[in-house]
Each structure stands twice: as C-alpha cells, then as structure tokens.
mmCIF file of C-alpha atoms and ligand atoms in Angstrom:
data_model
loop_
_atom_site.group_PDB
_atom_site.id
_atom_site.type_symbol
_atom_site.label_atom_id
_atom_site.label_comp_id
_atom_site.label_asym_id
_atom_site.label_seq_id
_atom_site.Cartn_x
_atom_site.Cartn_y
_atom_site.Cartn_z
ATOM 1 C CA GLN A 689 147.574 146.454 80.598
ATOM 2 C CA ALA A 690 149.196 149.853 80.407
ATOM 3 C CA LYS A 691 146.849 150.933 83.114
ATOM 4 C CA ALA A 692 147.838 148.023 85.314
ATOM 5 C CA ARG A 693 151.478 148.771 84.776
ATOM 6 C CA GLY A 694 150.846 152.408 85.623
ATOM 7 C CA ARG A 695 149.211 151.412 88.811
ATOM 8 C CA ASN A 696 152.077 149.110 89.715
ATOM 9 C CA GLY A 697 154.490 151.878 88.903
ATOM 10 C CA TYR A 698 152.614 154.185 91.193
ATOM 11 C CA GLN A 699 152.532 151.591 93.919
ATOM 12 C CA PHE A 700 156.253 151.092 93.598
ATOM 13 C CA TYR A 701 156.840 154.808 93.835
ATOM 14 C CA ALA A 702 154.493 155.109 96.790
ATOM 15 C CA ALA A 703 156.168 152.213 98.573
ATOM 16 C CA SER A 704 159.616 153.635 98.064
ATOM 17 C CA MET A 705 158.514 156.872 99.722
ATOM 18 C CA SER A 706 156.801 155.100 102.603
ATOM 19 C CA GLY A 707 158.250 154.396 106.015
ATOM 20 C CA ASP A 708 160.042 151.281 104.761
ATOM 21 C CA GLY A 709 161.966 153.268 102.169
ATOM 22 C CA VAL A 710 162.969 155.878 104.668
ATOM 23 C CA GLU A 711 164.043 153.232 107.152
ATOM 24 C CA ARG A 712 166.069 151.508 104.451
ATOM 25 C CA LEU A 713 167.820 154.731 103.503
ATOM 26 C CA ARG A 714 168.645 155.341 107.132
ATOM 27 C CA MET A 715 169.997 151.809 107.511
ATOM 28 C CA GLU A 716 172.120 152.255 104.383
ATOM 29 C CA GLY A 717 173.660 155.405 105.795
ATOM 30 C CA LEU A 718 174.349 153.783 109.151
ATOM 31 C CA LEU A 719 175.823 150.668 107.535
ATOM 32 C CA ARG A 720 178.314 152.731 105.551
ATOM 33 C CA ARG A 721 179.753 154.075 108.791
ATOM 34 C CA ALA A 722 179.467 150.850 110.761
ATOM 35 C CA ILE A 723 182.999 149.602 110.085
ATOM 36 C CA ASP A 724 184.598 152.862 111.189
ATOM 37 C CA LYS A 725 182.433 152.859 114.300
ATOM 38 C CA ASN A 726 183.591 149.312 115.170
ATOM 39 C CA GLU A 727 180.040 148.030 115.012
ATOM 40 C CA ILE A 728 180.903 145.187 112.639
ATOM 41 C CA TYR A 729 182.441 142.034 114.073
ATOM 42 C CA LEU A 730 182.701 138.330 113.386
ATOM 43 C CA ALA A 731 181.179 135.345 115.119
ATOM 44 C CA TYR A 732 182.744 131.901 114.647
ATOM 45 C CA GLN A 733 180.905 128.613 114.436
ATOM 46 C CA PRO A 734 182.744 125.309 114.942
ATOM 47 C CA GLN A 735 182.895 122.631 112.269
ATOM 48 C CA VAL A 736 183.552 119.187 113.693
ATOM 49 C CA GLU A 737 184.083 115.534 112.927
ATOM 50 C CA ILE A 738 180.926 113.769 114.024
ATOM 51 C CA ASP A 739 182.560 110.547 115.235
ATOM 52 C CA THR A 740 185.413 112.074 117.259
ATOM 53 C CA GLY A 741 184.053 115.540 118.045
ATOM 54 C CA ARG A 742 187.372 116.913 116.815
ATOM 55 C CA LEU A 743 187.401 120.527 115.597
ATOM 56 C CA THR A 744 188.180 120.798 111.873
ATOM 57 C CA GLY A 745 187.631 124.533 111.462
ATOM 58 C CA VAL A 746 185.253 127.435 111.956
ATOM 59 C CA GLU A 747 183.001 129.469 109.707
ATOM 60 C CA ALA A 748 183.250 133.238 110.127
ATOM 61 C CA LEU A 749 179.847 134.923 110.161
ATOM 62 C CA VAL A 750 179.542 138.691 110.034
ATOM 63 C CA ARG A 751 177.563 140.580 112.678
ATOM 64 C CA TRP A 752 176.403 144.183 113.013
ATOM 65 C CA HIS A 753 175.486 145.791 116.269
ATOM 66 C CA SER A 754 174.237 149.263 115.425
ATOM 67 C CA ALA A 755 174.169 151.873 118.182
ATOM 68 C CA GLU A 756 170.984 153.271 116.629
ATOM 69 C CA LEU A 757 169.207 150.144 115.383
ATOM 70 C CA GLY A 758 170.409 147.373 117.673
ATOM 71 C CA GLN A 759 171.464 143.943 116.406
ATOM 72 C CA ILE A 760 170.830 143.491 112.669
ATOM 73 C CA GLY A 761 171.172 140.063 111.041
ATOM 74 C CA PRO A 762 173.320 139.410 107.961
ATOM 75 C CA CYS A 763 170.248 138.330 105.988
ATOM 76 C CA GLN A 764 169.121 141.945 106.334
ATOM 77 C CA PHE A 765 172.315 143.928 105.887
ATOM 78 C CA ILE A 766 174.217 141.784 103.369
ATOM 79 C CA PRO A 767 171.574 142.361 100.643
ATOM 80 C CA LEU A 768 171.598 146.046 101.529
ATOM 81 C CA ALA A 769 175.383 146.168 101.248
ATOM 82 C CA GLU A 770 175.134 144.359 97.906
ATOM 83 C CA ASP A 771 172.605 146.843 96.541
ATOM 84 C CA THR A 772 174.638 149.863 97.558
ATOM 85 C CA GLY A 773 178.041 148.547 96.532
ATOM 86 C CA PHE A 774 179.308 148.674 100.103
ATOM 87 C CA ILE A 775 179.770 144.903 99.990
ATOM 88 C CA GLY A 776 183.241 145.288 98.481
ATOM 89 C CA GLN A 777 184.535 147.103 101.549
ATOM 90 C CA LEU A 778 182.551 144.954 103.954
ATOM 91 C CA GLY A 779 183.665 141.705 102.348
ATOM 92 C CA GLN A 780 187.284 142.754 102.396
ATOM 93 C CA TRP A 781 187.011 143.698 106.055
ATOM 94 C CA VAL A 782 185.537 140.273 106.855
ATOM 95 C CA LEU A 783 188.311 138.487 104.981
ATOM 96 C CA GLN A 784 191.042 140.514 106.661
ATOM 97 C CA GLU A 785 189.534 140.090 110.117
ATOM 98 C CA ALA A 786 189.012 136.340 109.700
ATOM 99 C CA CYS A 787 192.632 135.809 108.634
ATOM 100 C CA ARG A 788 193.918 138.104 111.363
ATOM 101 C CA GLN A 789 191.957 136.085 113.929
ATOM 102 C CA MET A 790 193.503 132.826 112.749
ATOM 103 C CA VAL A 791 196.967 134.245 113.395
ATOM 104 C CA ALA A 792 195.869 135.686 116.746
ATOM 105 C CA TRP A 793 194.512 132.294 117.894
ATOM 106 C CA GLU A 794 197.802 130.728 116.905
ATOM 107 C CA ALA A 795 199.673 133.152 119.161
ATOM 108 C CA GLN A 796 197.244 132.227 121.954
ATOM 109 C CA GLY A 797 197.997 128.530 121.556
ATOM 110 C CA LEU A 798 195.045 127.502 119.415
ATOM 111 C CA THR A 799 195.932 126.152 115.987
ATOM 112 C CA MET A 800 192.672 126.395 114.100
ATOM 113 C CA PRO A 801 192.935 124.074 111.097
ATOM 114 C CA LYS A 802 190.960 126.339 108.792
ATOM 115 C CA ILE A 803 188.548 129.211 108.546
ATOM 116 C CA ALA A 804 185.647 129.449 106.119
ATOM 117 C CA VAL A 805 184.607 132.876 104.813
ATOM 118 C CA ASN A 806 181.475 133.586 102.776
ATOM 119 C CA LEU A 807 181.735 135.475 99.517
ATOM 120 C CA SER A 808 178.851 137.508 98.164
ATOM 121 C CA VAL A 809 177.830 137.349 94.530
ATOM 122 C CA ARG A 810 178.625 141.055 94.160
ATOM 123 C CA GLN A 811 182.165 140.486 95.388
ATOM 124 C CA PHE A 812 182.655 137.487 93.196
ATOM 125 C CA GLU A 813 181.138 138.655 89.914
ATOM 126 C CA ARG A 814 183.277 141.787 89.882
ATOM 127 C CA GLY A 815 186.390 139.656 89.414
ATOM 128 C CA GLY A 816 189.686 140.425 91.081
ATOM 129 C CA MET A 817 188.917 138.389 94.208
ATOM 130 C CA ALA A 818 192.149 136.457 93.712
ATOM 131 C CA ALA A 819 194.197 139.667 93.985
ATOM 132 C CA ILE A 820 192.333 140.748 97.106
ATOM 133 C CA VAL A 821 192.718 137.347 98.746
ATOM 134 C CA THR A 822 196.428 137.255 97.903
ATOM 135 C CA GLU A 823 196.926 140.637 99.506
ATOM 136 C CA VAL A 824 195.027 139.677 102.657
ATOM 137 C CA LEU A 825 196.991 136.422 103.018
ATOM 138 C CA GLU A 826 200.265 138.275 102.574
ATOM 139 C CA SER A 827 199.428 141.016 105.023
ATOM 140 C CA THR A 828 198.248 138.602 107.720
ATOM 141 C CA GLY A 829 200.754 135.829 107.081
ATOM 142 C CA LEU A 830 198.070 133.115 106.963
ATOM 143 C CA ALA A 831 198.891 130.071 104.813
ATOM 144 C CA PRO A 832 196.469 129.820 101.861
ATOM 145 C CA HIS A 833 195.345 126.255 102.598
ATOM 146 C CA ARG A 834 193.953 127.417 105.959
ATOM 147 C CA LEU A 835 191.420 129.670 104.258
ATOM 148 C CA GLN A 836 188.315 128.266 102.633
ATOM 149 C CA LEU A 837 186.013 130.491 100.622
ATOM 150 C CA GLU A 838 182.320 129.669 100.478
ATOM 151 C CA VAL A 839 180.327 130.481 97.379
ATOM 152 C CA THR A 840 176.753 129.437 96.732
ATOM 153 C CA GLU A 841 175.604 127.519 93.697
ATOM 154 C CA SER A 842 173.597 130.523 92.548
ATOM 155 C CA ILE A 843 176.703 132.728 92.656
ATOM 156 C CA ILE A 844 178.500 130.310 90.384
ATOM 157 C CA MET A 845 175.594 129.849 87.994
ATOM 158 C CA ASN A 846 174.926 133.588 87.729
ATOM 159 C CA THR A 847 178.478 134.689 87.110
ATOM 160 C CA GLY A 848 179.637 134.467 83.517
ATOM 161 C CA ASP A 849 183.320 134.058 84.296
ATOM 162 C CA ALA A 850 182.767 131.934 87.395
ATOM 163 C CA LEU A 851 184.876 129.030 86.209
ATOM 164 C CA GLN A 852 187.866 131.286 85.571
ATOM 165 C CA TYR A 853 187.440 133.096 88.900
ATOM 166 C CA VAL A 854 187.244 129.814 90.778
ATOM 167 C CA LYS A 855 190.370 128.608 88.977
ATOM 168 C CA ASP A 856 192.173 131.843 89.887
ATOM 169 C CA LEU A 857 191.328 131.326 93.552
ATOM 170 C CA HIS A 858 192.308 127.668 93.385
ATOM 171 C CA ALA A 859 195.667 128.681 91.915
ATOM 172 C CA ILE A 860 196.446 130.719 95.032
ATOM 173 C CA GLY A 861 195.983 127.584 97.110
ATOM 174 C CA VAL A 862 192.863 128.530 99.068
ATOM 175 C CA GLY A 863 190.067 126.004 99.528
ATOM 176 C CA LEU A 864 186.649 126.414 97.988
ATOM 177 C CA ALA A 865 183.304 125.183 99.254
ATOM 178 C CA ILE A 866 179.897 125.287 97.650
ATOM 179 C CA ASP A 867 177.527 126.645 100.271
ATOM 180 C CA ASP A 868 173.822 125.819 100.605
ATOM 181 C CA PHE A 869 174.355 122.946 98.197
ATOM 182 C CA GLY A 870 171.186 121.441 96.775
ATOM 183 C CA THR A 871 169.228 124.689 96.709
ATOM 184 C CA GLY A 872 170.683 126.038 93.460
ATOM 185 C CA TYR A 873 170.632 124.749 89.953
ATOM 186 C CA SER A 874 174.194 123.850 89.132
ATOM 187 C CA SER A 875 174.533 121.175 86.526
ATOM 188 C CA LEU A 876 176.673 118.264 87.536
ATOM 189 C CA ALA A 877 178.701 118.552 84.350
ATOM 190 C CA TYR A 878 179.605 122.099 85.321
ATOM 191 C CA LEU A 879 180.263 121.189 88.917
ATOM 192 C CA LYS A 880 182.751 118.591 87.750
ATOM 193 C CA GLN A 881 184.854 121.277 86.082
ATOM 194 C CA LEU A 882 185.132 123.414 89.194
ATOM 195 C CA PRO A 883 188.200 122.952 91.390
ATOM 196 C CA VAL A 884 186.258 122.902 94.660
ATOM 197 C CA GLN A 885 186.967 120.597 97.616
ATOM 198 C CA THR A 886 183.834 120.787 99.702
ATOM 199 C CA LEU A 887 180.051 120.613 99.430
ATOM 200 C CA LYS A 888 177.962 122.024 102.256
ATOM 201 C CA ILE A 889 174.565 120.331 102.436
ATOM 202 C CA ASP A 890 171.986 123.042 102.976
ATOM 203 C CA ARG A 891 170.279 123.161 106.350
ATOM 204 C CA SER A 892 166.862 122.708 104.751
ATOM 205 C CA PHE A 893 167.745 119.095 103.871
ATOM 206 C CA ILE A 894 169.131 118.363 107.330
ATOM 207 C CA LYS A 895 166.171 119.830 109.187
ATOM 208 C CA ASP A 896 163.728 117.043 108.417
ATOM 209 C CA ILE A 897 166.056 114.092 108.775
ATOM 210 C CA SER A 898 164.174 111.320 110.562
ATOM 211 C CA GLN A 899 160.938 113.127 109.772
ATOM 212 C CA GLY A 900 160.794 113.271 105.976
ATOM 213 C CA PRO A 901 161.885 110.597 103.507
ATOM 214 C CA ASP A 902 162.319 113.138 100.679
ATOM 215 C CA ASP A 903 164.844 115.251 102.507
ATOM 216 C CA GLU A 904 166.629 112.175 103.716
ATOM 217 C CA ALA A 905 166.914 111.047 100.123
ATOM 218 C CA ILE A 906 168.368 114.377 99.055
ATOM 219 C CA ALA A 907 170.883 114.447 101.896
ATOM 220 C CA VAL A 908 171.998 110.913 101.032
ATOM 221 C CA ALA A 909 172.215 111.764 97.331
ATOM 222 C CA ILE A 910 174.446 114.767 98.053
ATOM 223 C CA ILE A 911 176.712 112.672 100.274
ATOM 224 C CA GLN A 912 177.021 110.061 97.521
ATOM 225 C CA LEU A 913 177.638 112.702 94.873
ATOM 226 C CA GLY A 914 180.374 114.292 96.963
ATOM 227 C CA LYS A 915 182.034 110.942 97.558
ATOM 228 C CA SER A 916 181.953 109.987 93.910
ATOM 229 C CA MET A 917 183.571 113.301 93.012
ATOM 230 C CA ASN A 918 186.135 112.991 95.779
ATOM 231 C CA LEU A 919 184.844 116.014 97.657
ATOM 232 C CA SER A 920 184.401 116.415 101.342
ATOM 233 C CA VAL A 921 180.814 116.904 102.426
ATOM 234 C CA ILE A 922 179.743 118.867 105.486
ATOM 235 C CA ALA A 923 176.202 119.139 106.809
ATOM 236 C CA GLU A 924 174.883 122.544 107.882
ATOM 237 C CA GLY A 925 172.372 123.172 110.625
ATOM 238 C CA VAL A 926 172.836 119.957 112.600
ATOM 239 C CA GLU A 927 170.802 120.487 115.763
ATOM 240 C CA ARG A 928 169.962 117.006 116.988
ATOM 241 C CA ALA A 929 171.846 113.819 117.775
ATOM 242 C CA ASP A 930 169.590 111.776 115.471
ATOM 243 C CA GLN A 931 170.635 113.947 112.518
ATOM 244 C CA ALA A 932 174.301 113.420 113.352
ATOM 245 C CA ALA A 933 173.777 109.662 113.665
ATOM 246 C CA PHE A 934 171.964 109.582 110.325
ATOM 247 C CA LEU A 935 174.761 111.503 108.606
ATOM 248 C CA LEU A 936 177.446 109.274 110.042
ATOM 249 C CA ARG A 937 175.519 106.181 108.999
ATOM 250 C CA HIS A 938 175.411 107.496 105.455
ATOM 251 C CA GLY A 939 179.056 108.408 105.241
ATOM 252 C CA CYS A 940 179.097 112.111 106.131
ATOM 253 C CA ASN A 941 181.428 112.705 109.052
ATOM 254 C CA LEU A 942 181.564 116.514 109.043
ATOM 255 C CA ALA A 943 178.998 118.798 110.604
ATOM 256 C CA GLN A 944 178.269 122.334 111.667
ATOM 257 C CA GLY A 945 175.267 123.343 113.745
ATOM 258 C CA TYR A 946 173.849 124.215 117.121
ATOM 259 C CA LEU A 947 174.435 120.645 118.348
ATOM 260 C CA TYR A 948 178.156 121.417 118.291
ATOM 261 C CA GLY A 949 178.039 125.144 118.938
ATOM 262 C CA LYS A 950 176.372 128.371 117.886
ATOM 263 C CA PRO A 951 178.390 131.151 116.295
ATOM 264 C CA VAL A 952 180.314 132.813 119.142
ATOM 265 C CA ALA A 953 183.046 135.396 119.774
ATOM 266 C CA ALA A 954 186.695 134.510 119.135
ATOM 267 C CA GLY A 955 187.389 134.424 122.888
ATOM 268 C CA GLU A 956 184.763 131.755 123.424
ATOM 269 C CA ILE A 957 186.258 129.600 120.683
ATOM 270 C CA LEU A 958 189.626 129.922 122.407
ATOM 271 C CA ALA A 959 188.147 129.072 125.811
ATOM 272 C CA ARG A 960 186.421 125.964 124.520
ATOM 273 C CA TRP A 961 188.917 124.634 121.988
ATOM 274 C CA GLY A 962 192.236 126.102 123.080
ATOM 275 C CA GLY A 963 194.789 123.880 124.813
ATOM 276 C CA GLN A 964 193.582 120.715 123.129
ATOM 277 C CA GLY A 965 196.528 120.537 120.740
HETATM 278 P P1 C2E B 1849 175.380 130.510 105.651
HETATM 279 O O1 C2E B 1849 176.705 130.849 105.092
HETATM 280 O O2 C2E B 1849 174.685 129.322 105.091
HETATM 281 O O3 C2E B 1849 175.614 130.372 107.210
HETATM 282 C C1 C2E B 1849 174.930 129.488 108.027
HETATM 283 C C2 C2E B 1849 173.824 130.176 108.783
HETATM 284 O O4 C2E B 1849 173.083 129.183 109.485
HETATM 285 C C3 C2E B 1849 174.311 131.156 109.851
HETATM 286 O O5 C2E B 1849 173.329 132.181 109.957
HETATM 287 C C4 C2E B 1849 174.322 130.307 111.090
HETATM 288 O O6 C2E B 1849 174.230 131.061 112.287
HETATM 289 C C5 C2E B 1849 173.081 129.480 110.864
HETATM 290 N N1 C2E B 1849 173.139 128.211 111.581
HETATM 291 C C6 C2E B 1849 174.224 127.456 111.834
HETATM 292 N N2 C2E B 1849 173.905 126.336 112.487
HETATM 293 C C7 C2E B 1849 172.565 126.357 112.658
HETATM 294 C C8 C2E B 1849 171.638 125.447 113.273
HETATM 295 O O7 C2E B 1849 171.980 124.394 113.795
HETATM 296 N N3 C2E B 1849 170.328 125.808 113.229
HETATM 297 C C9 C2E B 1849 169.912 126.966 112.665
HETATM 298 N N4 C2E B 1849 168.608 127.234 112.680
HETATM 299 N N5 C2E B 1849 170.761 127.847 112.074
HETATM 300 C C10 C2E B 1849 172.078 127.540 112.074
HETATM 301 P P2 C2E B 1849 173.741 133.723 109.943
HETATM 302 O O8 C2E B 1849 174.998 133.938 110.703
HETATM 303 O O9 C2E B 1849 172.524 134.497 110.332
HETATM 304 O O10 C2E B 1849 174.080 133.991 108.428
HETATM 305 C C11 C2E B 1849 173.098 133.889 107.451
HETATM 306 C C12 C2E B 1849 173.700 133.994 106.075
HETATM 307 O O11 C2E B 1849 174.244 135.297 105.869
HETATM 308 C C13 C2E B 1849 174.849 133.038 105.824
HETATM 309 O O12 C2E B 1849 174.371 131.755 105.507
HETATM 310 C C14 C2E B 1849 175.540 133.715 104.669
HETATM 311 O O13 C2E B 1849 174.898 133.432 103.466
HETATM 312 C C15 C2E B 1849 175.332 135.177 105.002
HETATM 313 N N6 C2E B 1849 176.560 135.688 105.631
HETATM 314 C C16 C2E B 1849 176.964 135.616 106.925
HETATM 315 N N7 C2E B 1849 178.166 136.184 107.076
HETATM 316 C C17 C2E B 1849 178.547 136.625 105.852
HETATM 317 C C18 C2E B 1849 179.716 137.307 105.341
HETATM 318 O O14 C2E B 1849 180.684 137.597 106.049
HETATM 319 N N8 C2E B 1849 179.722 137.610 104.005
HETATM 320 C C19 C2E B 1849 178.682 137.271 103.191
HETATM 321 N N9 C2E B 1849 178.762 137.613 101.880
HETATM 322 N N10 C2E B 1849 177.595 136.633 103.629
HETATM 323 C C20 C2E B 1849 177.518 136.309 104.937
HETATM 324 MG MG1 MG B 1850 178.371 129.852 104.647
HETATM 325 MG MG1 MG B 1851 175.424 127.686 104.282
HETATM 326 MG MG1 MG B 1852 172.530 127.874 104.451
#
C-alpha cells in the first residue's frame, strides 16, 4: 500500500510539473492581471415570465477574454480564482459592475426589475459578504431588493455558518436564490430555515423534459416544493417551446434559457428590452 501511495505521489508530482501545470500557472498569472487589463466583463441573460414573455430580470455571468489565451469560460477560471484566492477581488468586481450596470440601464430608460449575481463558495464561506454587499449598494445607489444573490446548495451545505450569513444578507434586503437546485444535498428541514425567495431548477432536470419521465418527475417535485414553501421557482436552461409549455402546465411561470436569449452584452439587453416600459 505504501508503495502504491508512493507511486501516486510521484504521479501527482510528475503531473504538476507537466505541461498542464505550467499552463495552469500561466493562466493564474494572467487571470490576476485580467481585471486591470479590462479583460473581464459581464454578459447578461434574460429571465422571463413564460406566459407573457415579460422580462423579470437578468443574471450576470462573468466572462474573460484574455489577450494571450483567447476566450476562457467561467467553469475554467472560477475554480482557478477560488484556488488562488483571487475570487475575492473578482467576485467584488462582478458585484460592483452588475450594480453599476443596473443604474446605467436606468439612465438609458431601461428599468431592469432585478439582477442576479452568483456567489462562489470561497466568497461566501469567508463571511463578511453582507458588509461588501452593503458597500457596493451604497456606492452604486442600487436599491437592495433589485439585487438577488445566487448560492448553490453545496455552498450552503459546506459552510458552517451558512444560516447566519444568509440571514445577514437577508437583513440588508437583498434577494437570495438557490442555484442549480436539485443537484445538491440540502435537507428540506434546513432549507425551511433559510430566508431565501427563489429556487432555480437545475438545467439537467429541464434538459430531458418530454424525453424522460424521471427528470420530469424531479422538475415537478421541485415546483411543488417551491410552491408549498412560498418560494418562486425559475427553470434554468430552457431551450425548447415544449419545455416551456411543460413548466407552465405544472405551475412554473419563470424561465431562463436560450429559448428566451443567450447571455449577451449590456447594450444588446438595452436594444432588445429598452423602451418597453
Ligand atoms: P449558473 O449560475 O448555473 O449559470 C447558468 C449557466 O448556464 C451559464 O453558463 C449560462 O450561459 C448557461 N445557460 C443558460 N441558459 C442555457 C441554455 O438554455 N442551454 C445551455 N446549454 N446553457 C445555458 P456560464 O455563463 O458558462 O456559467 C457557468 C457557471 O459559472 C455558472 O452557472 C456559475 O456557476 C459560474 N459563474 C458564472 N459567472 C459567475 C460569477 O460571476 N461568479 C461566480 N462565482 N460564478 C459564476
Ligand atoms: Mg447562477
Ligand atoms: Mg444555475
Ligand atoms: Mg446550473
């Protein structure tokens, strides 16, 4: 066994010195400078009412276009930022920029009802998010109820003081949503204690609607759960009209997905949704 461990240890060492490790180190270095180089920006994806098509908000999604590496997806650089501790700075930038954009749209004649911003586990578990959010709201002048923070179930379950942190954020008046709902392991008893307003049904359960009875059952169960707890429920990753029809039929009238719009630049949101009151 010791031998096996030794071999694994060696393999780990070897891997960390291989091309992947070097590439990762390079990416880390570039990411640290990306904000100052204006390579980080936000894309906004509409959230709509299925029956009326009315816009209820947008989710802000962070993007990185590196001069050296090209376009890098958040699933690649968010974990990197979490590992290196850069996530604090990055997350704060995202929050500030999202709130600033809300105020900018307002000045351009678009009153966006709300903006959703994702929080990383590393931001959340550190504590002190409430102070950061307060400062960002004050500096941008955005009303708290127009900001919704998204945390995943796993963030909540893996953070010891999660309940207190969620309460602190709730006390400021911002909204809270549980992202990727259904993929984590939160107990319903615990969920009941959390002052959250929204459940986001994970895309994986929406994907196979009208193709798989199991996923349909899960989607319906989440909708029912949300209703019984007086929460609003929004479906992620709605791509087809049959999914939207299914959701509506089962009492979920909020959706986000390519059917309604991909994440786009702020200007495109203004062009499409501005001037509609
Ligand atoms: P998420 O918060 O669950 O965001 C939804 C993801 O699904 C986005 O991917 C979005 O572009 C994608 N999506 C939306 N509608 C559809 C659809 O109809 N079909 C398909 N196939 N995909 C759809 P994206 O932008 O690549 O972000 C991936 C994840 O990265 C996010 O998942 C979130 O966990 C994380 N992320 C993005 N921005 C931030 C951020 O500012 N901070 C943190 N901490 N995490 C972020
Ligand atoms: Mg999200
Ligand atoms: Mg999500
Ligand atoms: Mg998701």
